[in-house]
């Protein structure tokens, strides 16, 4: 042990090596020195713990080089989504349309009129850029933008119901991603939760009985991430809006995933659209920009101007405001909705959800053929399966899809999944009962080549 410790090279010696001098062309000196110290310390600690490790300058340089590379390697990495979950929260939710990406690049690389009125030559509002298009698409009087839908709900309740009761059905006390719960959000706004009805049934009389002098608003939360089935009943939007108006109370709708296009003609069940909720008479409707809408992360609030004006004046808005790149992406995405057919074709989220069975089968056969051509011992088959929309949208609804299943005598499905996931392109596949498969619904143009290249590497290492 002592001899190994004494064989560890001195720091001055390591810093004088030619390879270290070459590193200084790419890395700062202080980082090189720190990584060398960490490599020496790690070796020293492990030797003292009794491990029999090689001690050489080459070994230390190897560890240091790996340490330097890890510092500079981006943590946020591109992945290949072969799971079939279209709005995959863990993989970044919606992909942006090409038009949206172009606008993001312009906003990132250039100055812009983010808060500058070009016509008048003085300061403007960042919210102006999305107001007109949202009003056009939803029929709302006005609109506002924050950084996500949770922030939208937080702003609405803080600005408009602080110190008052908010009526909500027990069946709508949802938990959203990250264990955030609607009751906690309401309480954090300084409002008081007033639950009405039962989990499975809420009647109009329950809301009527819950209204008091302390009531500040009625909140409807669309249960977009789960379904109540069986012995259930809910109050219609018209009845609830009429009740609120008869008591001169504001009424808000947290619509969640924010559908702008009716998807029933594409085989999906009914989901309320934003324009329907505006037409129903809700004073404010909030929804996400990066779920069914297929744009950038944002929380959109659409509705009556008198309430939007109050939100604009609240100091919390500045803490929740969104940035220029999100605004650029969202505005471009929303413009595509002016032509429904174009939106369905060019917004990736909508295009993947509405992909035909013929298109999916063709994609699966093409991927199978490309893997077969590798001739590397992979057993490939195409079978039918189910995709899901994801992102807390259309819960319990599964879309017919085509799967490309992969097996190899030398590798288990678990090992194939691990190697694909840890490959340079980070291919995220399905693994069900030990069988690995690719759902082609969420594969993008050019990603077949990434899959086949990764399979070549796996076979070469085997």
GROMACS .gro file of C-alpha atoms in nm:
model
  462
    1UNK     CA    1   0.000   0.000   0.000
    2UNK     CA    2   0.279   0.240   0.098
    3UNK     CA    3   0.466   0.173  -0.221
    4UNK     CA    4   0.157   0.242  -0.429
    5UNK     CA    5   0.098   0.568  -0.245
    6UNK     CA    6   0.457   0.672  -0.289
    7UNK     CA    7   0.432   0.597  -0.661
    8UNK     CA    8   0.159   0.857  -0.707
    9UNK     CA    9   0.314   1.136  -0.917
   10UNK     CA   10   0.352   1.486  -0.777
   11UNK     CA   11   0.117   1.757  -0.899
   12UNK     CA   12   0.405   1.963  -1.042
   13UNK     CA   13   0.511   1.664  -1.249
   14UNK     CA   14   0.160   1.614  -1.386
   15UNK     CA   15   0.119   1.982  -1.472
   16UNK     CA   16   0.440   1.974  -1.674
   17UNK     CA   17   0.326   1.691  -1.904
   18UNK     CA   18   0.274   1.768  -2.273
   19UNK     CA   19  -0.082   1.629  -2.269
   20UNK     CA   20  -0.178   1.866  -1.989
   21UNK     CA   21  -0.029   2.155  -2.186
   22UNK     CA   22  -0.247   2.055  -2.485
   23UNK     CA   23  -0.555   2.051  -2.264
   24UNK     CA   24  -0.497   2.417  -2.179
   25UNK     CA   25  -0.592   2.506  -2.536
   26UNK     CA   26  -0.942   2.374  -2.462
   27UNK     CA   27  -0.991   2.393  -2.084
   28UNK     CA   28  -0.909   2.660  -1.822
   29UNK     CA   29  -0.598   2.590  -1.614
   30UNK     CA   30  -0.783   2.592  -1.281
   31UNK     CA   31  -1.023   2.319  -1.399
   32UNK     CA   32  -0.737   2.101  -1.522
   33UNK     CA   33  -0.558   2.135  -1.189
   34UNK     CA   34  -0.876   2.064  -0.993
   35UNK     CA   35  -0.954   1.750  -1.196
   36UNK     CA   36  -0.595   1.627  -1.152
   37UNK     CA   37  -0.627   1.680  -0.776
   38UNK     CA   38  -0.957   1.494  -0.770
   39UNK     CA   39  -0.808   1.203  -0.968
   40UNK     CA   40  -0.513   1.182  -0.726
   41UNK     CA   41  -0.742   1.206  -0.423
   42UNK     CA   42  -0.971   0.932  -0.555
   43UNK     CA   43  -0.681   0.697  -0.621
   44UNK     CA   44  -0.530   0.771  -0.278
   45UNK     CA   45  -0.861   0.707  -0.099
   46UNK     CA   46  -0.925   0.379  -0.281
   47UNK     CA   47  -0.570   0.254  -0.222
   48UNK     CA   48  -0.605   0.329   0.149
   49UNK     CA   49  -0.930   0.133   0.142
   50UNK     CA   50  -0.733  -0.170   0.024
   51UNK     CA   51  -0.811  -0.169  -0.348
   52UNK     CA   52  -0.541  -0.294  -0.582
   53UNK     CA   53  -0.540  -0.021  -0.848
   54UNK     CA   54  -0.292   0.062  -1.123
   55UNK     CA   55  -0.088   0.370  -1.038
   56UNK     CA   56   0.057   0.549  -1.336
   57UNK     CA   57   0.060   0.887  -1.502
   58UNK     CA   58  -0.142   0.741  -1.789
   59UNK     CA   59  -0.415   0.622  -1.548
   60UNK     CA   60  -0.434   0.959  -1.376
   61UNK     CA   61  -0.448   1.143  -1.708
   62UNK     CA   62  -0.723   0.910  -1.827
   63UNK     CA   63  -0.934   0.982  -1.518
   64UNK     CA   64  -0.866   1.355  -1.545
   65UNK     CA   65  -0.964   1.365  -1.910
   66UNK     CA   66  -1.291   1.190  -1.828
   67UNK     CA   67  -1.354   1.439  -1.548
   68UNK     CA   68  -1.295   1.737  -1.773
   69UNK     CA   69  -1.520   1.593  -2.044
   70UNK     CA   70  -1.802   1.536  -1.793
   71UNK     CA   71  -1.790   1.900  -1.683
   72UNK     CA   72  -1.836   2.022  -2.039
   73UNK     CA   73  -2.092   1.761  -2.142
   74UNK     CA   74  -2.444   1.909  -2.159
   75UNK     CA   75  -2.679   1.773  -1.895
   76UNK     CA   76  -2.986   1.832  -2.115
   77UNK     CA   77  -2.948   1.580  -2.396
   78UNK     CA   78  -3.139   1.495  -2.708
   79UNK     CA   79  -3.332   1.167  -2.687
   80UNK     CA   80  -3.511   0.947  -2.938
   81UNK     CA   81  -3.866   0.884  -2.819
   82UNK     CA   82  -3.962   0.532  -2.926
   83UNK     CA   83  -4.217   0.488  -2.646
   84UNK     CA   84  -4.527   0.596  -2.837
   85UNK     CA   85  -4.621   0.849  -2.567
   86UNK     CA   86  -4.669   1.166  -2.769
   87UNK     CA   87  -4.664   1.432  -2.494
   88UNK     CA   88  -4.397   1.263  -2.283
   89UNK     CA   89  -4.342   1.487  -1.981
   90UNK     CA   90  -4.015   1.317  -1.889
   91UNK     CA   91  -3.883   1.364  -2.243
   92UNK     CA   92  -3.976   1.731  -2.278
   93UNK     CA   93  -4.344   1.721  -2.378
   94UNK     CA   94  -4.436   1.867  -2.718
   95UNK     CA   95  -4.197   1.906  -3.009
   96UNK     CA   96  -4.207   2.243  -3.182
   97UNK     CA   97  -4.318   2.298  -3.541
   98UNK     CA   98  -4.050   2.409  -3.787
   99UNK     CA   99  -4.198   2.759  -3.800
  100UNK     CA  100  -4.176   2.785  -3.423
  101UNK     CA  101  -3.814   2.669  -3.419
  102UNK     CA  102  -3.728   2.931  -3.682
  103UNK     CA  103  -3.885   3.205  -3.472
  104UNK     CA  104  -3.702   3.089  -3.158
  105UNK     CA  105  -3.370   3.111  -3.342
  106UNK     CA  106  -3.450   3.464  -3.459
  107UNK     CA  107  -3.543   3.571  -3.107
  108UNK     CA  108  -3.233   3.409  -2.958
  109UNK     CA  109  -2.985   3.552  -3.207
  110UNK     CA  110  -3.121   3.905  -3.247
  111UNK     CA  111  -3.258   4.192  -3.048
  112UNK     CA  112  -3.637   4.213  -3.074
  113UNK     CA  113  -3.932   4.435  -2.995
  114UNK     CA  114  -4.014   4.221  -2.691
  115UNK     CA  115  -4.122   4.524  -2.488
  116UNK     CA  116  -4.099   4.798  -2.748
  117UNK     CA  117  -4.381   4.952  -2.950
  118UNK     CA  118  -4.236   4.999  -3.299
  119UNK     CA  119  -4.525   5.217  -3.418
  120UNK     CA  120  -4.512   5.460  -3.127
  121UNK     CA  121  -4.140   5.442  -3.052
  122UNK     CA  122  -4.170   5.379  -2.681
  123UNK     CA  123  -4.198   5.095  -2.431
  124UNK     CA  124  -4.455   4.829  -2.509
  125UNK     CA  125  -4.582   4.506  -2.351
  126UNK     CA  126  -4.449   4.156  -2.402
  127UNK     CA  127  -4.805   4.024  -2.370
  128UNK     CA  128  -4.914   4.216  -2.679
  129UNK     CA  129  -4.742   3.964  -2.908
  130UNK     CA  130  -4.976   3.675  -2.827
  131UNK     CA  131  -5.292   3.862  -2.731
  132UNK     CA  132  -5.442   3.909  -3.078
  133UNK     CA  133  -5.386   3.553  -3.198
  134UNK     CA  134  -5.531   3.400  -2.879
  135UNK     CA  135  -5.834   3.628  -2.900
  136UNK     CA  136  -5.881   3.526  -3.264
  137UNK     CA  137  -5.858   3.154  -3.193
  138UNK     CA  138  -6.063   3.139  -2.872
  139UNK     CA  139  -6.316   3.422  -2.895
  140UNK     CA  140  -6.194   3.568  -2.566
  141UNK     CA  141  -6.192   3.941  -2.499
  142UNK     CA  142  -5.830   3.944  -2.385
  143UNK     CA  143  -5.539   3.715  -2.303
  144UNK     CA  144  -5.229   3.695  -2.087
  145UNK     CA  145  -4.923   3.471  -2.076
  146UNK     CA  146  -4.723   3.329  -1.784
  147UNK     CA  147  -4.463   3.054  -1.760
  148UNK     CA  148  -4.693   2.752  -1.713
  149UNK     CA  149  -5.052   2.662  -1.631
  150UNK     CA  150  -4.984   2.615  -1.260
  151UNK     CA  151  -4.855   2.973  -1.259
  152UNK     CA  152  -5.170   3.083  -1.441
  153UNK     CA  153  -5.392   2.932  -1.171
  154UNK     CA  154  -5.168   3.078  -0.900
  155UNK     CA  155  -5.194   3.425  -1.050
  156UNK     CA  156  -5.571   3.410  -1.101
  157UNK     CA  157  -5.645   3.299  -0.748
  158UNK     CA  158  -5.389   3.524  -0.579
  159UNK     CA  159  -5.498   3.837  -0.763
  160UNK     CA  160  -5.872   3.774  -0.753
  161UNK     CA  161  -5.960   3.557  -0.451
  162UNK     CA  162  -5.706   3.627  -0.175
  163UNK     CA  163  -5.873   3.616   0.163
  164UNK     CA  164  -6.191   3.466   0.017
  165UNK     CA  165  -6.335   3.120  -0.035
  166UNK     CA  166  -6.299   2.936  -0.364
  167UNK     CA  167  -6.575   2.685  -0.436
  168UNK     CA  168  -6.462   2.365  -0.607
  169UNK     CA  169  -6.610   2.018  -0.648
  170UNK     CA  170  -6.443   1.742  -0.445
  171UNK     CA  171  -6.418   1.542  -0.766
  172UNK     CA  172  -6.190   1.811  -0.912
  173UNK     CA  173  -5.930   1.829  -0.634
  174UNK     CA  174  -5.666   1.694  -0.866
  175UNK     CA  175  -5.296   1.633  -0.815
  176UNK     CA  176  -5.088   1.749  -1.109
  177UNK     CA  177  -4.726   1.663  -1.193
  178UNK     CA  178  -4.462   1.679  -0.922
  179UNK     CA  179  -4.718   1.608  -0.644
  180UNK     CA  180  -4.868   1.960  -0.663
  181UNK     CA  181  -5.231   1.950  -0.553
  182UNK     CA  182  -5.509   2.196  -0.627
  183UNK     CA  183  -5.601   2.237  -0.256
  184UNK     CA  184  -5.240   2.331  -0.180
  185UNK     CA  185  -5.232   2.578  -0.471
  186UNK     CA  186  -5.553   2.744  -0.346
  187UNK     CA  187  -5.422   2.776   0.009
  188UNK     CA  188  -5.086   2.911  -0.110
  189UNK     CA  189  -5.273   3.194  -0.285
  190UNK     CA  190  -5.416   3.315   0.047
  191UNK     CA  191  -5.760   3.187  -0.045
  192UNK     CA  192  -5.971   2.935   0.143
  193UNK     CA  193  -6.078   2.604  -0.005
  194UNK     CA  194  -6.452   2.538   0.005
  195UNK     CA  195  -6.522   2.182  -0.113
  196UNK     CA  196  -6.868   2.099  -0.241
  197UNK     CA  197  -7.036   1.773  -0.337
  198UNK     CA  198  -6.882   1.426  -0.322
  199UNK     CA  199  -6.593   1.270  -0.510
  200UNK     CA  200  -6.817   1.098  -0.764
  201UNK     CA  201  -7.122   1.325  -0.764
  202UNK     CA  202  -7.163   1.700  -0.739
  203UNK     CA  203  -7.502   1.861  -0.794
  204UNK     CA  204  -7.598   2.223  -0.860
  205UNK     CA  205  -7.755   2.238  -0.515
  206UNK     CA  206  -7.414   2.157  -0.364
  207UNK     CA  207  -7.267   2.470  -0.519
  208UNK     CA  208  -7.574   2.671  -0.418
  209UNK     CA  209  -7.539   2.557  -0.057
  210UNK     CA  210  -7.169   2.642  -0.057
  211UNK     CA  211  -7.209   3.005  -0.162
  212UNK     CA  212  -7.181   3.257   0.120
  213UNK     CA  213  -7.065   3.611   0.187
  214UNK     CA  214  -6.710   3.472   0.205
  215UNK     CA  215  -6.721   3.322  -0.145
  216UNK     CA  216  -6.477   3.489  -0.383
  217UNK     CA  217  -6.508   3.268  -0.692
  218UNK     CA  218  -6.610   2.933  -0.834
  219UNK     CA  219  -6.331   2.725  -0.985
  220UNK     CA  220  -6.382   2.438  -1.225
  221UNK     CA  221  -6.078   2.215  -1.279
  222UNK     CA  222  -6.092   1.990  -1.582
  223UNK     CA  223  -5.986   1.640  -1.480
  224UNK     CA  224  -5.763   1.599  -1.783
  225UNK     CA  225  -5.530   1.348  -1.620
  226UNK     CA  226  -5.788   1.099  -1.485
  227UNK     CA  227  -6.148   0.988  -1.537
  228UNK     CA  228  -6.432   0.921  -1.299
  229UNK     CA  229  -6.654   0.646  -1.436
  230UNK     CA  230  -6.955   0.458  -1.308
  231UNK     CA  231  -7.197   0.619  -1.062
  232UNK     CA  232  -7.101   0.982  -1.136
  233UNK     CA  233  -7.262   1.315  -1.202
  234UNK     CA  234  -7.132   1.668  -1.263
  235UNK     CA  235  -7.291   2.008  -1.312
  236UNK     CA  236  -7.293   2.132  -1.671
  237UNK     CA  237  -7.086   2.434  -1.768
  238UNK     CA  238  -7.399   2.635  -1.849
  239UNK     CA  239  -7.559   2.564  -1.512
  240UNK     CA  240  -7.241   2.649  -1.325
  241UNK     CA  241  -7.181   2.973  -1.517
  242UNK     CA  242  -7.544   3.079  -1.472
  243UNK     CA  243  -7.518   3.013  -1.098
  244UNK     CA  244  -7.203   3.223  -1.069
  245UNK     CA  245  -7.359   3.510  -1.264
  246UNK     CA  246  -7.676   3.502  -1.055
  247UNK     CA  247  -7.462   3.560  -0.745
  248UNK     CA  248  -7.232   3.813  -0.913
  249UNK     CA  249  -6.934   3.581  -0.864
  250UNK     CA  250  -6.640   3.534  -1.102
  251UNK     CA  251  -6.599   3.182  -1.239
  252UNK     CA  252  -6.273   3.035  -1.363
  253UNK     CA  253  -6.189   2.720  -1.556
  254UNK     CA  254  -5.851   2.547  -1.525
  255UNK     CA  255  -5.870   2.355  -1.851
  256UNK     CA  256  -5.522   2.204  -1.821
  257UNK     CA  257  -5.394   2.069  -2.150
  258UNK     CA  258  -5.562   2.333  -2.365
  259UNK     CA  259  -5.722   2.174  -2.671
  260UNK     CA  260  -5.784   2.412  -2.962
  261UNK     CA  261  -5.907   2.154  -3.217
  262UNK     CA  262  -6.191   1.905  -3.166
  263UNK     CA  263  -6.026   1.562  -3.198
  264UNK     CA  264  -6.342   1.352  -3.213
  265UNK     CA  265  -6.323   1.311  -3.589
  266UNK     CA  266  -5.986   1.140  -3.538
  267UNK     CA  267  -6.126   0.872  -3.312
  268UNK     CA  268  -6.063   1.038  -2.978
  269UNK     CA  269  -6.335   1.097  -2.718
  270UNK     CA  270  -6.478   1.440  -2.648
  271UNK     CA  271  -6.258   1.689  -2.468
  272UNK     CA  272  -6.368   2.050  -2.416
  273UNK     CA  273  -6.187   2.306  -2.629
  274UNK     CA  274  -6.079   2.647  -2.507
  275UNK     CA  275  -6.323   2.827  -2.739
  276UNK     CA  276  -6.612   2.617  -2.604
  277UNK     CA  277  -6.531   2.718  -2.247
  278UNK     CA  278  -6.504   3.085  -2.345
  279UNK     CA  279  -6.838   3.058  -2.523
  280UNK     CA  280  -6.987   2.888  -2.216
  281UNK     CA  281  -6.925   3.211  -2.027
  282UNK     CA  282  -6.629   3.142  -1.797
  283UNK     CA  283  -6.465   3.468  -1.697
  284UNK     CA  284  -6.115   3.323  -1.725
  285UNK     CA  285  -5.988   2.999  -1.880
  286UNK     CA  286  -5.631   2.882  -1.822
  287UNK     CA  287  -5.441   2.616  -2.015
  288UNK     CA  288  -5.093   2.491  -2.105
  289UNK     CA  289  -4.895   2.583  -2.414
  290UNK     CA  290  -4.685   2.266  -2.440
  291UNK     CA  291  -4.944   1.991  -2.413
  292UNK     CA  292  -5.224   1.936  -2.665
  293UNK     CA  293  -5.165   2.282  -2.807
  294UNK     CA  294  -4.821   2.161  -2.920
  295UNK     CA  295  -4.622   2.476  -2.848
  296UNK     CA  296  -4.371   2.602  -2.592
  297UNK     CA  297  -4.410   2.577  -2.216
  298UNK     CA  298  -4.647   2.851  -2.109
  299UNK     CA  299  -4.960   2.918  -1.913
  300UNK     CA  300  -5.224   3.098  -2.116
  301UNK     CA  301  -5.510   3.289  -1.955
  302UNK     CA  302  -5.796   3.389  -2.184
  303UNK     CA  303  -6.120   3.557  -2.094
  304UNK     CA  304  -6.288   3.880  -1.985
  305UNK     CA  305  -6.084   4.198  -2.021
  306UNK     CA  306  -6.183   4.334  -1.680
  307UNK     CA  307  -6.019   4.035  -1.509
  308UNK     CA  308  -5.717   4.022  -1.740
  309UNK     CA  309  -5.655   4.391  -1.661
  310UNK     CA  310  -5.651   4.313  -1.290
  311UNK     CA  311  -5.405   4.029  -1.343
  312UNK     CA  312  -5.175   4.259  -1.542
  313UNK     CA  313  -5.157   4.499  -1.248
  314UNK     CA  314  -5.068   4.235  -0.989
  315UNK     CA  315  -4.699   4.231  -0.881
  316UNK     CA  316  -4.687   3.851  -0.898
  317UNK     CA  317  -4.712   3.869  -1.276
  318UNK     CA  318  -4.352   3.985  -1.308
  319UNK     CA  319  -4.228   3.678  -1.118
  320UNK     CA  320  -4.428   3.452  -1.349
  321UNK     CA  321  -4.361   3.617  -1.683
  322UNK     CA  322  -4.232   3.415  -1.975
  323UNK     CA  323  -3.925   3.485  -2.189
  324UNK     CA  324  -3.885   3.603  -2.548
  325UNK     CA  325  -3.805   3.258  -2.691
  326UNK     CA  326  -4.117   3.101  -2.541
  327UNK     CA  327  -4.327   3.389  -2.673
  328UNK     CA  328  -4.173   3.351  -3.020
  329UNK     CA  329  -4.237   2.975  -3.024
  330UNK     CA  330  -4.590   3.007  -2.894
  331UNK     CA  331  -4.691   3.285  -3.131
  332UNK     CA  332  -4.565   3.084  -3.431
  333UNK     CA  333  -4.742   2.770  -3.310
  334UNK     CA  334  -5.069   2.955  -3.258
  335UNK     CA  335  -5.053   3.111  -3.606
  336UNK     CA  336  -5.061   2.763  -3.755
  337UNK     CA  337  -5.406   2.713  -3.599
  338UNK     CA  338  -5.550   2.981  -3.827
  339UNK     CA  339  -5.557   2.699  -4.084
  340UNK     CA  340  -5.676   2.383  -3.910
  341UNK     CA  341  -5.546   2.148  -4.181
  342UNK     CA  342  -5.204   2.309  -4.167
  343UNK     CA  343  -5.196   2.283  -3.787
  344UNK     CA  344  -5.279   1.912  -3.799
  345UNK     CA  345  -5.000   1.856  -4.048
  346UNK     CA  346  -4.724   2.083  -3.918
  347UNK     CA  347  -4.762   2.076  -3.539
  348UNK     CA  348  -4.580   1.754  -3.443
  349UNK     CA  349  -4.804   1.677  -3.146
  350UNK     CA  350  -5.120   1.687  -3.356
  351UNK     CA  351  -4.957   1.506  -3.649
  352UNK     CA  352  -4.846   1.218  -3.426
  353UNK     CA  353  -5.182   1.188  -3.250
  354UNK     CA  354  -5.375   1.182  -3.579
  355UNK     CA  355  -5.133   0.957  -3.774
  356UNK     CA  356  -5.324   0.692  -3.974
  357UNK     CA  357  -5.285   0.319  -3.925
  358UNK     CA  358  -5.155   0.287  -4.281
  359UNK     CA  359  -4.886   0.548  -4.216
  360UNK     CA  360  -4.778   0.383  -3.891
  361UNK     CA  361  -4.763   0.034  -4.043
  362UNK     CA  362  -4.555   0.168  -4.331
  363UNK     CA  363  -4.312   0.331  -4.087
  364UNK     CA  364  -4.283   0.007  -3.889
  365UNK     CA  365  -4.216  -0.205  -4.196
  366UNK     CA  366  -3.951   0.040  -4.310
  367UNK     CA  367  -3.770   0.028  -3.975
  368UNK     CA  368  -3.789  -0.352  -3.969
  369UNK     CA  369  -3.639  -0.369  -4.317
  370UNK     CA  370  -3.353  -0.137  -4.221
  371UNK     CA  371  -3.270  -0.346  -3.913
  372UNK     CA  372  -3.295  -0.671  -4.110
  373UNK     CA  373  -3.048  -0.533  -4.364
  374UNK     CA  374  -2.787  -0.502  -4.089
  375UNK     CA  375  -2.774  -0.883  -4.077
  376UNK     CA  376  -2.648  -0.878  -3.718
  377UNK     CA  377  -2.860  -1.154  -3.569
  378UNK     CA  378  -3.150  -0.937  -3.453
  379UNK     CA  379  -3.491  -1.100  -3.474
  380UNK     CA  380  -3.734  -0.830  -3.584
  381UNK     CA  381  -4.111  -0.842  -3.606
  382UNK     CA  382  -4.391  -0.594  -3.657
  383UNK     CA  383  -4.696  -0.621  -3.438
  384UNK     CA  384  -4.994  -0.410  -3.337
  385UNK     CA  385  -4.992  -0.221  -3.011
  386UNK     CA  386  -5.121   0.081  -2.826
  387UNK     CA  387  -4.985   0.435  -2.791
  388UNK     CA  388  -5.100   0.704  -2.551
  389UNK     CA  389  -5.131   1.079  -2.583
  390UNK     CA  390  -4.960   1.152  -2.250
  391UNK     CA  391  -4.910   1.484  -2.075
  392UNK     CA  392  -5.217   1.431  -1.860
  393UNK     CA  393  -5.440   1.441  -2.169
  394UNK     CA  394  -5.704   1.187  -2.275
  395UNK     CA  395  -5.649   0.958  -1.973
  396UNK     CA  396  -5.742   0.595  -2.030
  397UNK     CA  397  -5.747   0.645  -2.407
  398UNK     CA  398  -5.510   0.434  -2.615
  399UNK     CA  399  -5.431   0.477  -2.983
  400UNK     CA  400  -5.381   0.184  -3.218
  401UNK     CA  401  -5.021   0.174  -3.337
  402UNK     CA  402  -4.752  -0.045  -3.492
  403UNK     CA  403  -4.459  -0.176  -3.290
  404UNK     CA  404  -4.124  -0.302  -3.410
  405UNK     CA  405  -4.017  -0.575  -3.168
  406UNK     CA  406  -3.651  -0.665  -3.127
  407UNK     CA  407  -3.477  -0.974  -2.988
  408UNK     CA  408  -3.122  -1.109  -2.996
  409UNK     CA  409  -2.984  -1.440  -2.871
  410UNK     CA  410  -2.689  -1.272  -2.700
  411UNK     CA  411  -2.881  -0.993  -2.525
  412UNK     CA  412  -3.186  -0.984  -2.304
  413UNK     CA  413  -3.451  -0.721  -2.367
  414UNK     CA  414  -3.340  -0.548  -2.048
  415UNK     CA  415  -2.979  -0.529  -2.169
  416UNK     CA  416  -3.083  -0.400  -2.512
  417UNK     CA  417  -3.299  -0.133  -2.349
  418UNK     CA  418  -3.009  -0.025  -2.126
  419UNK     CA  419  -2.759  -0.001  -2.411
  420UNK     CA  420  -3.000   0.191  -2.633
  421UNK     CA  421  -3.080   0.433  -2.351
  422UNK     CA  422  -2.713   0.493  -2.266
  423UNK     CA  423  -2.602   0.524  -2.628
  424UNK     CA  424  -2.486   0.865  -2.760
  425UNK     CA  425  -2.832   0.923  -2.909
  426UNK     CA  426  -3.017   0.802  -2.595
  427UNK     CA  427  -3.286   0.591  -2.761
  428UNK     CA  428  -3.577   0.540  -2.522
  429UNK     CA  429  -3.766   0.224  -2.618
  430UNK     CA  430  -4.043   0.020  -2.461
  431UNK     CA  431  -3.978  -0.285  -2.246
  432UNK     CA  432  -4.278  -0.506  -2.171
  433UNK     CA  433  -4.237  -0.848  -2.010
  434UNK     CA  434  -3.874  -0.853  -2.122
  435UNK     CA  435  -3.955  -0.776  -2.487
  436UNK     CA  436  -3.807  -0.458  -2.633
  437UNK     CA  437  -4.004  -0.265  -2.893
  438UNK     CA  438  -4.008   0.065  -3.078
  439UNK     CA  439  -4.340   0.246  -3.118
  440UNK     CA  440  -4.302   0.422  -3.452
  441UNK     CA  441  -4.572   0.680  -3.375
  442UNK     CA  442  -4.322   0.905  -3.196
  443UNK     CA  443  -4.016   0.840  -3.415
  444UNK     CA  444  -3.911   1.147  -3.611
  445UNK     CA  445  -3.759   1.178  -3.956
  446UNK     CA  446  -3.399   1.052  -3.960
  447UNK     CA  447  -3.423   0.860  -3.633
  448UNK     CA  448  -3.432   0.517  -3.799
  449UNK     CA  449  -3.069   0.579  -3.891
  450UNK     CA  450  -2.985   0.657  -3.528
  451UNK     CA  451  -3.145   0.331  -3.415
  452UNK     CA  452  -2.963   0.118  -3.673
  453UNK     CA  453  -2.630   0.289  -3.597
  454UNK     CA  454  -2.677   0.215  -3.228
  455UNK     CA  455  -2.761  -0.149  -3.300
  456UNK     CA  456  -2.441  -0.176  -3.506
  457UNK     CA  457  -2.241  -0.046  -3.210
  458UNK     CA  458  -2.410  -0.291  -2.972
  459UNK     CA  459  -2.333  -0.584  -3.200
  460UNK     CA  460  -1.973  -0.468  -3.248
  461UNK     CA  461  -1.916  -0.457  -2.871
  462UNK     CA  462  -2.078  -0.796  -2.821
   0.00000   0.00000   0.00000
